[in-house]
């Protein structure tokens, strides 16, 4: 006896595969439709909350980024040699106080000065208070301007474009 042929044509395989795929797709669509109808409010609120959370994180990172800010370039060039020593001695400013004064003239904060000079924040505050007293100033800007007038810091060169 002859055995029946077990070979399937390519057309038959594709037809069965396509029909099974459509059946599975329709089941999935019905499942998702049921999910959306049953829990639509929660899904919308969750989507809106996720969007606002992402926007909040993005704005927070942008507004409060911790990028290291580079200090402004020197606005005051220090005097050199005997001229500097004479001016420092005349106003009783120590070498470390003078270094703090130069950093203040650059626009650095107390913490940045402490990090740059490898000293504590309290040391910088002490030197700054001594400078305020010795140069008779009440604010940092007034301190820098007074140091320029007294000759401790050279005046800013004017740039003409």
PDB file of C-alpha atoms in Angstrom:
ATOM      1  CA  UNK A   1       0.000   0.000   0.000  1.00  0.00           C
ATOM      2  CA  UNK A   2       0.911   3.502  -0.656  1.00  0.00           C
ATOM      3  CA  UNK A   3       1.423   5.982   2.215  1.00  0.00           C
ATOM      4  CA  UNK A   4      -0.167   9.391   1.896  1.00  0.00           C
ATOM      5  CA  UNK A   5       2.202  12.289   1.223  1.00  0.00           C
ATOM      6  CA  UNK A   6       3.047  14.327   4.313  1.00  0.00           C
ATOM      7  CA  UNK A   7       4.445  17.271   2.478  1.00  0.00           C
ATOM      8  CA  UNK A   8       2.573  20.528   2.824  1.00  0.00           C
ATOM      9  CA  UNK A   9       2.717  23.181   0.192  1.00  0.00           C
ATOM     10  CA  UNK A  10       4.275  26.529   1.017  1.00  0.00           C
ATOM     11  CA  UNK A  11       0.946  28.173   0.353  1.00  0.00           C
ATOM     12  CA  UNK A  12      -0.797  26.010   2.955  1.00  0.00           C
ATOM     13  CA  UNK A  13       1.857  26.722   5.596  1.00  0.00           C
ATOM     14  CA  UNK A  14       1.660  30.470   4.989  1.00  0.00           C
ATOM     15  CA  UNK A  15      -2.148  30.392   5.098  1.00  0.00           C
ATOM     16  CA  UNK A  16      -2.209  28.542   8.432  1.00  0.00           C
ATOM     17  CA  UNK A  17       0.530  30.777   9.871  1.00  0.00           C
ATOM     18  CA  UNK A  18      -1.257  33.942   8.797  1.00  0.00           C
ATOM     19  CA  UNK A  19      -4.592  32.781  10.209  1.00  0.00           C
ATOM     20  CA  UNK A  20      -2.988  31.814  13.550  1.00  0.00           C
ATOM     21  CA  UNK A  21      -1.166  35.173  13.673  1.00  0.00           C
ATOM     22  CA  UNK A  22      -4.412  37.074  13.028  1.00  0.00           C
ATOM     23  CA  UNK A  23      -6.195  35.050  15.690  1.00  0.00           C
ATOM     24  CA  UNK A  24      -3.451  35.787  18.262  1.00  0.00           C
ATOM     25  CA  UNK A  25      -3.438  39.485  17.286  1.00  0.00           C
ATOM     26  CA  UNK A  26      -7.206  39.698  17.751  1.00  0.00           C
ATOM     27  CA  UNK A  27      -6.928  38.055  21.184  1.00  0.00           C
ATOM     28  CA  UNK A  28      -4.213  40.531  22.222  1.00  0.00           C
ATOM     29  CA  UNK A  29      -6.252  43.482  20.911  1.00  0.00           C
ATOM     30  CA  UNK A  30      -9.281  42.320  22.879  1.00  0.00           C
ATOM     31  CA  UNK A  31      -7.150  41.896  25.990  1.00  0.00           C
ATOM     32  CA  UNK A  32      -5.623  45.377  25.694  1.00  0.00           C
ATOM     33  CA  UNK A  33      -8.999  46.900  24.891  1.00  0.00           C
ATOM     34  CA  UNK A  34     -10.448  45.327  28.023  1.00  0.00           C
ATOM     35  CA  UNK A  35      -7.452  46.598  30.016  1.00  0.00           C
ATOM     36  CA  UNK A  36      -7.864  50.119  28.675  1.00  0.00           C
ATOM     37  CA  UNK A  37     -11.624  50.188  29.246  1.00  0.00           C
ATOM     38  CA  UNK A  38     -11.374  48.709  32.711  1.00  0.00           C
ATOM     39  CA  UNK A  39      -8.425  50.810  33.949  1.00  0.00           C
ATOM     40  CA  UNK A  40      -8.405  53.785  31.600  1.00  0.00           C
ATOM     41  CA  UNK A  41      -8.528  56.468  34.296  1.00  0.00           C
ATOM     42  CA  UNK A  42      -5.596  55.018  36.236  1.00  0.00           C
ATOM     43  CA  UNK A  43      -3.523  54.628  33.067  1.00  0.00           C
ATOM     44  CA  UNK A  44      -4.118  58.232  32.005  1.00  0.00           C
ATOM     45  CA  UNK A  45      -3.278  59.555  35.464  1.00  0.00           C
ATOM     46  CA  UNK A  46      -0.159  57.391  35.550  1.00  0.00           C
ATOM     47  CA  UNK A  47       0.926  58.648  32.132  1.00  0.00           C
ATOM     48  CA  UNK A  48       0.392  62.283  33.142  1.00  0.00           C
ATOM     49  CA  UNK A  49       2.246  61.728  36.436  1.00  0.00           C
ATOM     50  CA  UNK A  50       5.179  60.134  34.603  1.00  0.00           C
ATOM     51  CA  UNK A  51       5.336  63.070  32.180  1.00  0.00           C
ATOM     52  CA  UNK A  52       5.318  65.625  34.989  1.00  0.00           C
ATOM     53  CA  UNK A  53       7.925  63.646  36.934  1.00  0.00           C
ATOM     54  CA  UNK A  54      10.206  63.581  33.884  1.00  0.00           C
ATOM     55  CA  UNK A  55       9.736  67.322  33.323  1.00  0.00           C
ATOM     56  CA  UNK A  56      10.399  68.016  37.015  1.00  0.00           C
ATOM     57  CA  UNK A  57      13.596  65.972  36.995  1.00  0.00           C
ATOM     58  CA  UNK A  58      14.772  67.689  33.816  1.00  0.00           C
ATOM     59  CA  UNK A  59      14.051  71.183  35.186  1.00  0.00           C
ATOM     60  CA  UNK A  60      15.629  70.348  38.531  1.00  0.00           C
ATOM     61  CA  UNK A  61      18.817  69.093  36.925  1.00  0.00           C
ATOM     62  CA  UNK A  62      18.979  72.156  34.736  1.00  0.00           C
ATOM     63  CA  UNK A  63      18.289  74.649  37.493  1.00  0.00           C
ATOM     64  CA  UNK A  64      20.476  73.068  40.155  1.00  0.00           C
ATOM     65  CA  UNK A  65      23.266  71.510  38.161  1.00  0.00           C
ATOM     66  CA  UNK A  66      26.433  70.884  40.128  1.00  0.00           C
ATOM     67  CA  UNK A  67      28.784  71.649  37.338  1.00  0.00           C
ATOM     68  CA  UNK A  68      32.032  73.012  38.597  1.00  0.00           C
ATOM     69  CA  UNK A  69      32.039  76.690  37.804  1.00  0.00           C
ATOM     70  CA  UNK A  70      35.377  78.045  36.730  1.00  0.00           C
ATOM     71  CA  UNK A  71      36.445  81.203  38.478  1.00  0.00           C
ATOM     72  CA  UNK A  72      36.453  84.413  36.526  1.00  0.00           C
ATOM     73  CA  UNK A  73      39.801  85.486  35.139  1.00  0.00           C
ATOM     74  CA  UNK A  74      41.919  87.760  37.287  1.00  0.00           C
ATOM     75  CA  UNK A  75      40.466  91.235  37.358  1.00  0.00           C
ATOM     76  CA  UNK A  76      43.357  92.584  39.355  1.00  0.00           C
ATOM     77  CA  UNK A  77      46.988  91.929  38.574  1.00  0.00           C
ATOM     78  CA  UNK A  78      49.189  91.696  41.669  1.00  0.00           C
ATOM     79  CA  UNK A  79      52.074  94.107  42.136  1.00  0.00           C
ATOM     80  CA  UNK A  80      55.587  92.664  42.076  1.00  0.00           C
ATOM     81  CA  UNK A  81      58.761  92.796  44.167  1.00  0.00           C
ATOM     82  CA  UNK A  82      59.731  95.650  46.452  1.00  0.00           C
ATOM     83  CA  UNK A  83      56.673  97.695  45.504  1.00  0.00           C
ATOM     84  CA  UNK A  84      54.388  94.939  46.791  1.00  0.00           C
ATOM     85  CA  UNK A  85      56.399  94.386  49.986  1.00  0.00           C
ATOM     86  CA  UNK A  86      56.340  98.087  50.774  1.00  0.00           C
ATOM     87  CA  UNK A  87      52.563  98.365  50.266  1.00  0.00           C
ATOM     88  CA  UNK A  88      51.904  95.238  52.361  1.00  0.00           C
ATOM     89  CA  UNK A  89      54.116  96.434  55.221  1.00  0.00           C
ATOM     90  CA  UNK A  90      52.558  99.890  55.177  1.00  0.00           C
ATOM     91  CA  UNK A  91      49.050  98.471  55.670  1.00  0.00           C
ATOM     92  CA  UNK A  92      50.124  95.524  57.903  1.00  0.00           C
ATOM     93  CA  UNK A  93      48.712  92.917  55.481  1.00  0.00           C
ATOM     94  CA  UNK A  94      50.268  89.465  55.750  1.00  0.00           C
ATOM     95  CA  UNK A  95      51.183  87.344  52.727  1.00  0.00           C
ATOM     96  CA  UNK A  96      48.274  84.927  53.317  1.00  0.00           C
ATOM     97  CA  UNK A  97      45.815  87.788  53.721  1.00  0.00           C
ATOM     98  CA  UNK A  98      47.123  89.181  50.446  1.00  0.00           C
ATOM     99  CA  UNK A  99      46.491  85.823  48.737  1.00  0.00           C
ATOM    100  CA  UNK A 100      42.922  85.878  50.086  1.00  0.00           C
ATOM    101  CA  UNK A 101      42.563  89.458  48.805  1.00  0.00           C
ATOM    102  CA  UNK A 102      43.632  88.385  45.307  1.00  0.00           C
ATOM    103  CA  UNK A 103      41.097  85.545  45.342  1.00  0.00           C
ATOM    104  CA  UNK A 104      38.380  87.937  46.513  1.00  0.00           C
ATOM    105  CA  UNK A 105      39.321  90.225  43.614  1.00  0.00           C
ATOM    106  CA  UNK A 106      38.804  87.245  41.274  1.00  0.00           C
ATOM    107  CA  UNK A 107      35.260  86.905  42.610  1.00  0.00           C
ATOM    108  CA  UNK A 108      35.706  83.569  44.416  1.00  0.00           C
ATOM    109  CA  UNK A 109      33.484  82.622  47.336  1.00  0.00           C
ATOM    110  CA  UNK A 110      34.935  81.829  50.756  1.00  0.00           C
ATOM    111  CA  UNK A 111      34.530  78.086  50.127  1.00  0.00           C
ATOM    112  CA  UNK A 112      36.270  78.314  46.745  1.00  0.00           C
ATOM    113  CA  UNK A 113      39.116  80.292  48.330  1.00  0.00           C
ATOM    114  CA  UNK A 114      39.455  77.678  51.081  1.00  0.00           C
ATOM    115  CA  UNK A 115      39.574  74.879  48.502  1.00  0.00           C
ATOM    116  CA  UNK A 116      42.130  76.731  46.375  1.00  0.00           C
ATOM    117  CA  UNK A 117      44.423  77.590  49.292  1.00  0.00           C
ATOM    118  CA  UNK A 118      43.948  74.233  51.073  1.00  0.00           C
ATOM    119  CA  UNK A 119      42.847  75.878  54.329  1.00  0.00           C
ATOM    120  CA  UNK A 120      39.638  75.697  56.354  1.00  0.00           C
ATOM    121  CA  UNK A 121      36.660  77.933  55.729  1.00  0.00           C
ATOM    122  CA  UNK A 122      37.138  79.537  59.154  1.00  0.00           C
ATOM    123  CA  UNK A 123      40.710  80.492  58.247  1.00  0.00           C
ATOM    124  CA  UNK A 124      39.477  82.267  55.115  1.00  0.00           C
ATOM    125  CA  UNK A 125      36.796  84.058  57.140  1.00  0.00           C
ATOM    126  CA  UNK A 126      39.425  85.175  59.678  1.00  0.00           C
ATOM    127  CA  UNK A 127      41.726  86.513  56.945  1.00  0.00           C
ATOM    128  CA  UNK A 128      38.778  88.291  55.320  1.00  0.00           C
ATOM    129  CA  UNK A 129      37.737  89.877  58.618  1.00  0.00           C
ATOM    130  CA  UNK A 130      41.332  91.033  59.183  1.00  0.00           C
ATOM    131  CA  UNK A 131      41.393  92.551  55.683  1.00  0.00           C
ATOM    132  CA  UNK A 132      38.103  94.380  56.320  1.00  0.00           C
ATOM    133  CA  UNK A 133      39.551  95.816  59.516  1.00  0.00           C
ATOM    134  CA  UNK A 134      42.983  96.738  58.109  1.00  0.00           C
ATOM    135  CA  UNK A 135      41.670  98.287  54.887  1.00  0.00           C
ATOM    136  CA  UNK A 136      38.609  99.897  56.521  1.00  0.00           C
ATOM    137  CA  UNK A 137      35.979  98.232  54.323  1.00  0.00           C
ATOM    138  CA  UNK A 138      32.523  96.813  55.006  1.00  0.00           C
ATOM    139  CA  UNK A 139      31.861  94.792  51.804  1.00  0.00           C
ATOM    140  CA  UNK A 140      33.968  92.632  49.508  1.00  0.00           C
ATOM    141  CA  UNK A 141      33.584  95.005  46.564  1.00  0.00           C
ATOM    142  CA  UNK A 142      34.597  97.912  48.763  1.00  0.00           C
ATOM    143  CA  UNK A 143      37.578  95.877  49.972  1.00  0.00           C
ATOM    144  CA  UNK A 144      38.815  95.264  46.423  1.00  0.00           C
ATOM    145  CA  UNK A 145      38.324  98.903  45.411  1.00  0.00           C
ATOM    146  CA  UNK A 146      40.121 100.113  48.558  1.00  0.00           C
ATOM    147  CA  UNK A 147      43.027  97.725  47.835  1.00  0.00           C
ATOM    148  CA  UNK A 148      43.311  99.207  44.335  1.00  0.00           C
ATOM    149  CA  UNK A 149      43.312 102.768  45.686  1.00  0.00           C
ATOM    150  CA  UNK A 150      45.971 101.876  48.282  1.00  0.00           C
ATOM    151  CA  UNK A 151      48.172 100.225  45.659  1.00  0.00           C
ATOM    152  CA  UNK A 152      47.879  96.648  46.892  1.00  0.00           C
ATOM    153  CA  UNK A 153      46.255  95.590  43.653  1.00  0.00           C
ATOM    154  CA  UNK A 154      47.061  97.086  40.273  1.00  0.00           C
ATOM    155  CA  UNK A 155      44.181  98.838  38.524  1.00  0.00           C
ATOM    156  CA  UNK A 156      42.224  96.985  35.868  1.00  0.00           C
ATOM    157  CA  UNK A 157      43.506  97.634  32.377  1.00  0.00           C
ATOM    158  CA  UNK A 158      40.848  99.257  30.177  1.00  0.00           C
ATOM    159  CA  UNK A 159      40.022  97.369  26.978  1.00  0.00           C
ATOM    160  CA  UNK A 160      38.952  99.286  23.917  1.00  0.00           C
ATOM    161  CA  UNK A 161      37.440  97.425  21.015  1.00  0.00           C
TER     162      UNK A 161
END
